[in-house]
Amino acid sequence: MHLIWKRPDGFHGAAPQDFSVLELGGHSRLWLHNVDKDQYPFRIAGGWEENEGTVLLNNLVNLLPKGDKEWMEYLNRAYDHSMKDDRKAFVDEMTVWLRDLTSCAKGDTWETEILQQALRLTVDKISALRDGFIKQT
């Protein structure tokens, strides 16, 4: 399985105003599409979970500039649509999956750096919300 970054240049005829820029820290920035949050900015290729995983990952990454409320709402929706009966197992499996994706990043050095940094920030945010998410009924 590979994780690649979809560069914003020429994406479905998009223009610069179709994106917002997220500062990832250091010298890294990630362009997030203002509308297509399912298929952009990353793509998972070469596995059975290709489309479903791409949508999940992109929805999570697009939450990075959002607050805790939006994150919890999304996690609750994702949990409700999952096959899991246990909130702890759901969030822990998601965290492990995101960490595992870090080793699947492909591209130039700066592209993999952006991918890995976005994944780390996503894992950090989910980890920070983990206990509150688990305690919900």
PDB file of C-alpha atoms in Angstrom:
ATOM      1  CA  MET A   1       0.000   0.000   0.000  1.00  0.00           C
ATOM      2  CA  HIS A   2       1.200   3.521  -0.789  1.00  0.00           C
ATOM      3  CA  LEU A   3       0.175   6.907   0.523  1.00  0.00           C
ATOM      4  CA  ILE A   4       0.710   9.776  -1.898  1.00  0.00           C
ATOM      5  CA  TRP A   5       0.124  13.495  -1.750  1.00  0.00           C
ATOM      6  CA  LYS A   6      -2.090  14.946  -4.466  1.00  0.00           C
ATOM      7  CA  ARG A   7      -0.468  18.233  -5.391  1.00  0.00           C
ATOM      8  CA  PRO A   8      -2.815  21.189  -5.821  1.00  0.00           C
ATOM      9  CA  ASP A   9      -1.529  22.068  -9.302  1.00  0.00           C
ATOM     10  CA  GLY A  10      -4.260  21.551 -11.864  1.00  0.00           C
ATOM     11  CA  PHE A  11      -6.483  19.508  -9.553  1.00  0.00           C
ATOM     12  CA  HIS A  12      -9.802  19.196 -11.430  1.00  0.00           C
ATOM     13  CA  GLY A  13      -9.227  22.634 -12.956  1.00  0.00           C
ATOM     14  CA  ALA A  14      -8.928  24.165  -9.504  1.00  0.00           C
ATOM     15  CA  ALA A  15      -7.708  27.702  -8.902  1.00  0.00           C
ATOM     16  CA  PRO A  16      -5.719  29.003  -5.907  1.00  0.00           C
ATOM     17  CA  GLN A  17      -8.870  30.453  -4.330  1.00  0.00           C
ATOM     18  CA  ASP A  18     -10.274  26.895  -4.131  1.00  0.00           C
ATOM     19  CA  PHE A  19      -7.727  26.065  -1.415  1.00  0.00           C
ATOM     20  CA  SER A  20      -6.805  27.124   2.073  1.00  0.00           C
ATOM     21  CA  VAL A  21      -3.279  26.720   3.383  1.00  0.00           C
ATOM     22  CA  LEU A  22      -2.625  24.857   6.619  1.00  0.00           C
ATOM     23  CA  GLU A  23       0.653  25.527   8.430  1.00  0.00           C
ATOM     24  CA  LEU A  24       1.919  22.148   9.640  1.00  0.00           C
ATOM     25  CA  GLY A  25       4.758  23.605  11.644  1.00  0.00           C
ATOM     26  CA  GLY A  26       8.350  24.243  10.740  1.00  0.00           C
ATOM     27  CA  HIS A  27       8.534  24.987   7.046  1.00  0.00           C
ATOM     28  CA  SER A  28       5.732  22.655   5.914  1.00  0.00           C
ATOM     29  CA  ARG A  29       2.395  23.763   4.523  1.00  0.00           C
ATOM     30  CA  LEU A  30      -0.500  21.737   3.209  1.00  0.00           C
ATOM     31  CA  TRP A  31      -3.079  23.014   0.747  1.00  0.00           C
ATOM     32  CA  LEU A  32      -6.560  21.812   1.652  1.00  0.00           C
ATOM     33  CA  HIS A  33      -9.313  21.924  -0.941  1.00  0.00           C
ATOM     34  CA  ASN A  34     -12.239  24.017   0.315  1.00  0.00           C
ATOM     35  CA  VAL A  35     -14.879  21.660  -1.091  1.00  0.00           C
ATOM     36  CA  ASP A  36     -13.475  18.210  -1.941  1.00  0.00           C
ATOM     37  CA  LYS A  37     -12.629  16.935   1.515  1.00  0.00           C
ATOM     38  CA  ASP A  38     -13.108  13.249   0.571  1.00  0.00           C
ATOM     39  CA  GLN A  39     -10.550  12.920  -2.218  1.00  0.00           C
ATOM     40  CA  TYR A  40      -8.030  15.600  -1.338  1.00  0.00           C
ATOM     41  CA  PRO A  41      -5.172  16.117  -0.258  1.00  0.00           C
ATOM     42  CA  PHE A  42      -3.975  12.483  -0.065  1.00  0.00           C
ATOM     43  CA  ARG A  43      -4.602   9.178  -1.800  1.00  0.00           C
ATOM     44  CA  ILE A  44      -4.141   5.638  -0.562  1.00  0.00           C
ATOM     45  CA  ALA A  45      -3.245   3.290  -3.415  1.00  0.00           C
ATOM     46  CA  GLY A  46      -2.691  -0.412  -3.737  1.00  0.00           C
ATOM     47  CA  GLY A  47      -4.874  -1.936  -1.064  1.00  0.00           C
ATOM     48  CA  TRP A  48      -8.372  -3.238  -0.496  1.00  0.00           C
ATOM     49  CA  GLU A  49      -9.199  -0.171   1.613  1.00  0.00           C
ATOM     50  CA  GLU A  50      -8.065   2.252  -1.080  1.00  0.00           C
ATOM     51  CA  ASN A  51     -11.204   4.372  -1.530  1.00  0.00           C
ATOM     52  CA  GLU A  52     -12.666   4.004   1.965  1.00  0.00           C
ATOM     53  CA  GLY A  53      -9.294   4.679   3.567  1.00  0.00           C
ATOM     54  CA  THR A  54      -8.637   7.673   1.316  1.00  0.00           C
ATOM     55  CA  VAL A  55     -11.955   9.259   2.299  1.00  0.00           C
ATOM     56  CA  LEU A  56     -11.414   8.623   6.012  1.00  0.00           C
ATOM     57  CA  LEU A  57      -7.862   9.940   5.964  1.00  0.00           C
ATOM     58  CA  ASN A  58      -8.746  13.053   3.978  1.00  0.00           C
ATOM     59  CA  ASN A  59     -11.719  13.854   6.176  1.00  0.00           C
ATOM     60  CA  LEU A  60      -9.485  13.622   9.249  1.00  0.00           C
ATOM     61  CA  VAL A  61      -6.672  15.710   7.744  1.00  0.00           C
ATOM     62  CA  ASN A  62      -9.187  18.350   6.656  1.00  0.00           C
ATOM     63  CA  LEU A  63     -10.216  18.655  10.313  1.00  0.00           C
ATOM     64  CA  LEU A  64      -6.723  19.779  11.369  1.00  0.00           C
ATOM     65  CA  PRO A  65      -7.582  23.506  11.330  1.00  0.00           C
ATOM     66  CA  LYS A  66     -10.905  22.845  13.125  1.00  0.00           C
ATOM     67  CA  GLY A  67     -11.748  22.833  16.816  1.00  0.00           C
ATOM     68  CA  ASP A  68     -12.450  19.975  19.207  1.00  0.00           C
ATOM     69  CA  LYS A  69     -16.218  20.170  18.626  1.00  0.00           C
ATOM     70  CA  GLU A  70     -15.869  19.442  14.894  1.00  0.00           C
ATOM     71  CA  TRP A  71     -13.424  16.620  15.594  1.00  0.00           C
ATOM     72  CA  MET A  72     -15.763  14.979  18.114  1.00  0.00           C
ATOM     73  CA  GLU A  73     -18.728  15.320  15.755  1.00  0.00           C
ATOM     74  CA  TYR A  74     -16.768  13.647  12.974  1.00  0.00           C
ATOM     75  CA  LEU A  75     -15.431  10.866  15.210  1.00  0.00           C
ATOM     76  CA  ASN A  76     -18.962  10.177  16.446  1.00  0.00           C
ATOM     77  CA  ARG A  77     -20.317  10.002  12.875  1.00  0.00           C
ATOM     78  CA  ALA A  78     -17.460   7.732  11.790  1.00  0.00           C
ATOM     79  CA  TYR A  79     -18.045   5.484  14.806  1.00  0.00           C
ATOM     80  CA  ASP A  80     -21.788   5.327  14.105  1.00  0.00           C
ATOM     81  CA  HIS A  81     -21.040   4.207  10.538  1.00  0.00           C
ATOM     82  CA  SER A  82     -18.430   1.671  11.596  1.00  0.00           C
ATOM     83  CA  MET A  83     -18.968  -1.956  12.498  1.00  0.00           C
ATOM     84  CA  LYS A  84     -17.461  -1.421  15.949  1.00  0.00           C
ATOM     85  CA  ASP A  85     -19.347  -1.923  19.208  1.00  0.00           C
ATOM     86  CA  ASP A  86     -16.607  -0.476  21.379  1.00  0.00           C
ATOM     87  CA  ARG A  87     -15.577   3.189  21.211  1.00  0.00           C
ATOM     88  CA  LYS A  88     -12.133   2.446  22.665  1.00  0.00           C
ATOM     89  CA  ALA A  89     -11.389  -0.232  20.058  1.00  0.00           C
ATOM     90  CA  PHE A  90     -12.610   2.101  17.303  1.00  0.00           C
ATOM     91  CA  VAL A  91     -10.403   5.046  18.248  1.00  0.00           C
ATOM     92  CA  ASP A  92      -7.393   2.879  19.083  1.00  0.00           C
ATOM     93  CA  GLU A  93      -7.581   1.019  15.746  1.00  0.00           C
ATOM     94  CA  MET A  94      -7.876   4.334  13.918  1.00  0.00           C
ATOM     95  CA  THR A  95      -4.779   5.630  15.701  1.00  0.00           C
ATOM     96  CA  VAL A  96      -2.759   2.493  14.895  1.00  0.00           C
ATOM     97  CA  TRP A  97      -3.899   2.662  11.255  1.00  0.00           C
ATOM     98  CA  LEU A  98      -2.803   6.301  10.967  1.00  0.00           C
ATOM     99  CA  ARG A  99       0.573   5.514  12.533  1.00  0.00           C
ATOM    100  CA  ASP A 100       1.033   2.588  10.141  1.00  0.00           C
ATOM    101  CA  LEU A 101       0.269   4.851   7.179  1.00  0.00           C
ATOM    102  CA  THR A 102       3.305   6.958   8.088  1.00  0.00           C
ATOM    103  CA  SER A 103       5.588   4.220   6.772  1.00  0.00           C
ATOM    104  CA  CYS A 104       3.601   4.039   3.507  1.00  0.00           C
ATOM    105  CA  ALA A 105       4.321   7.635   2.449  1.00  0.00           C
ATOM    106  CA  LYS A 106       5.774   7.802  -1.067  1.00  0.00           C
ATOM    107  CA  GLY A 107       7.166  10.709  -3.037  1.00  0.00           C
ATOM    108  CA  ASP A 108      10.017  13.175  -2.925  1.00  0.00           C
ATOM    109  CA  THR A 109      11.619  13.875   0.442  1.00  0.00           C
ATOM    110  CA  TRP A 110       9.614  17.064   0.987  1.00  0.00           C
ATOM    111  CA  GLU A 111       6.365  15.299  -0.029  1.00  0.00           C
ATOM    112  CA  THR A 112       6.875  12.464   2.435  1.00  0.00           C
ATOM    113  CA  GLU A 113       7.765  15.025   5.105  1.00  0.00           C
ATOM    114  CA  ILE A 114       4.421  16.782   4.556  1.00  0.00           C
ATOM    115  CA  LEU A 115       2.541  13.463   4.565  1.00  0.00           C
ATOM    116  CA  GLN A 116       4.208  12.283   7.749  1.00  0.00           C
ATOM    117  CA  GLN A 117       3.756  15.587   9.527  1.00  0.00           C
ATOM    118  CA  ALA A 118       0.050  15.731   8.643  1.00  0.00           C
ATOM    119  CA  LEU A 119      -0.365  12.162   9.914  1.00  0.00           C
ATOM    120  CA  ARG A 120       1.465  12.949  13.163  1.00  0.00           C
ATOM    121  CA  LEU A 121      -0.718  15.997  13.787  1.00  0.00           C
ATOM    122  CA  THR A 122      -3.841  13.942  13.065  1.00  0.00           C
ATOM    123  CA  VAL A 123      -2.758  11.200  15.477  1.00  0.00           C
ATOM    124  CA  ASP A 124      -1.884  13.814  18.113  1.00  0.00           C
ATOM    125  CA  LYS A 125      -5.332  15.389  17.836  1.00  0.00           C
ATOM    126  CA  ILE A 126      -7.166  12.068  18.048  1.00  0.00           C
ATOM    127  CA  SER A 127      -4.996  11.045  20.993  1.00  0.00           C
ATOM    128  CA  ALA A 128      -5.833  14.289  22.773  1.00  0.00           C
ATOM    129  CA  LEU A 129      -9.569  13.653  22.274  1.00  0.00           C
ATOM    130  CA  ARG A 130      -9.423   9.888  22.929  1.00  0.00           C
ATOM    131  CA  ASP A 131     -10.570   9.805  26.550  1.00  0.00           C
ATOM    132  CA  GLY A 132     -13.424  12.253  25.971  1.00  0.00           C
ATOM    133  CA  PHE A 133     -14.566  10.287  22.929  1.00  0.00           C
ATOM    134  CA  ILE A 134     -14.506   6.982  24.824  1.00  0.00           C
ATOM    135  CA  LYS A 135     -16.515   8.400  27.741  1.00  0.00           C
ATOM    136  CA  GLN A 136     -19.403   9.470  25.499  1.00  0.00           C
ATOM    137  CA  THR A 137     -22.429   7.215  25.380  1.00  0.00           C
TER     138      THR A 137
END
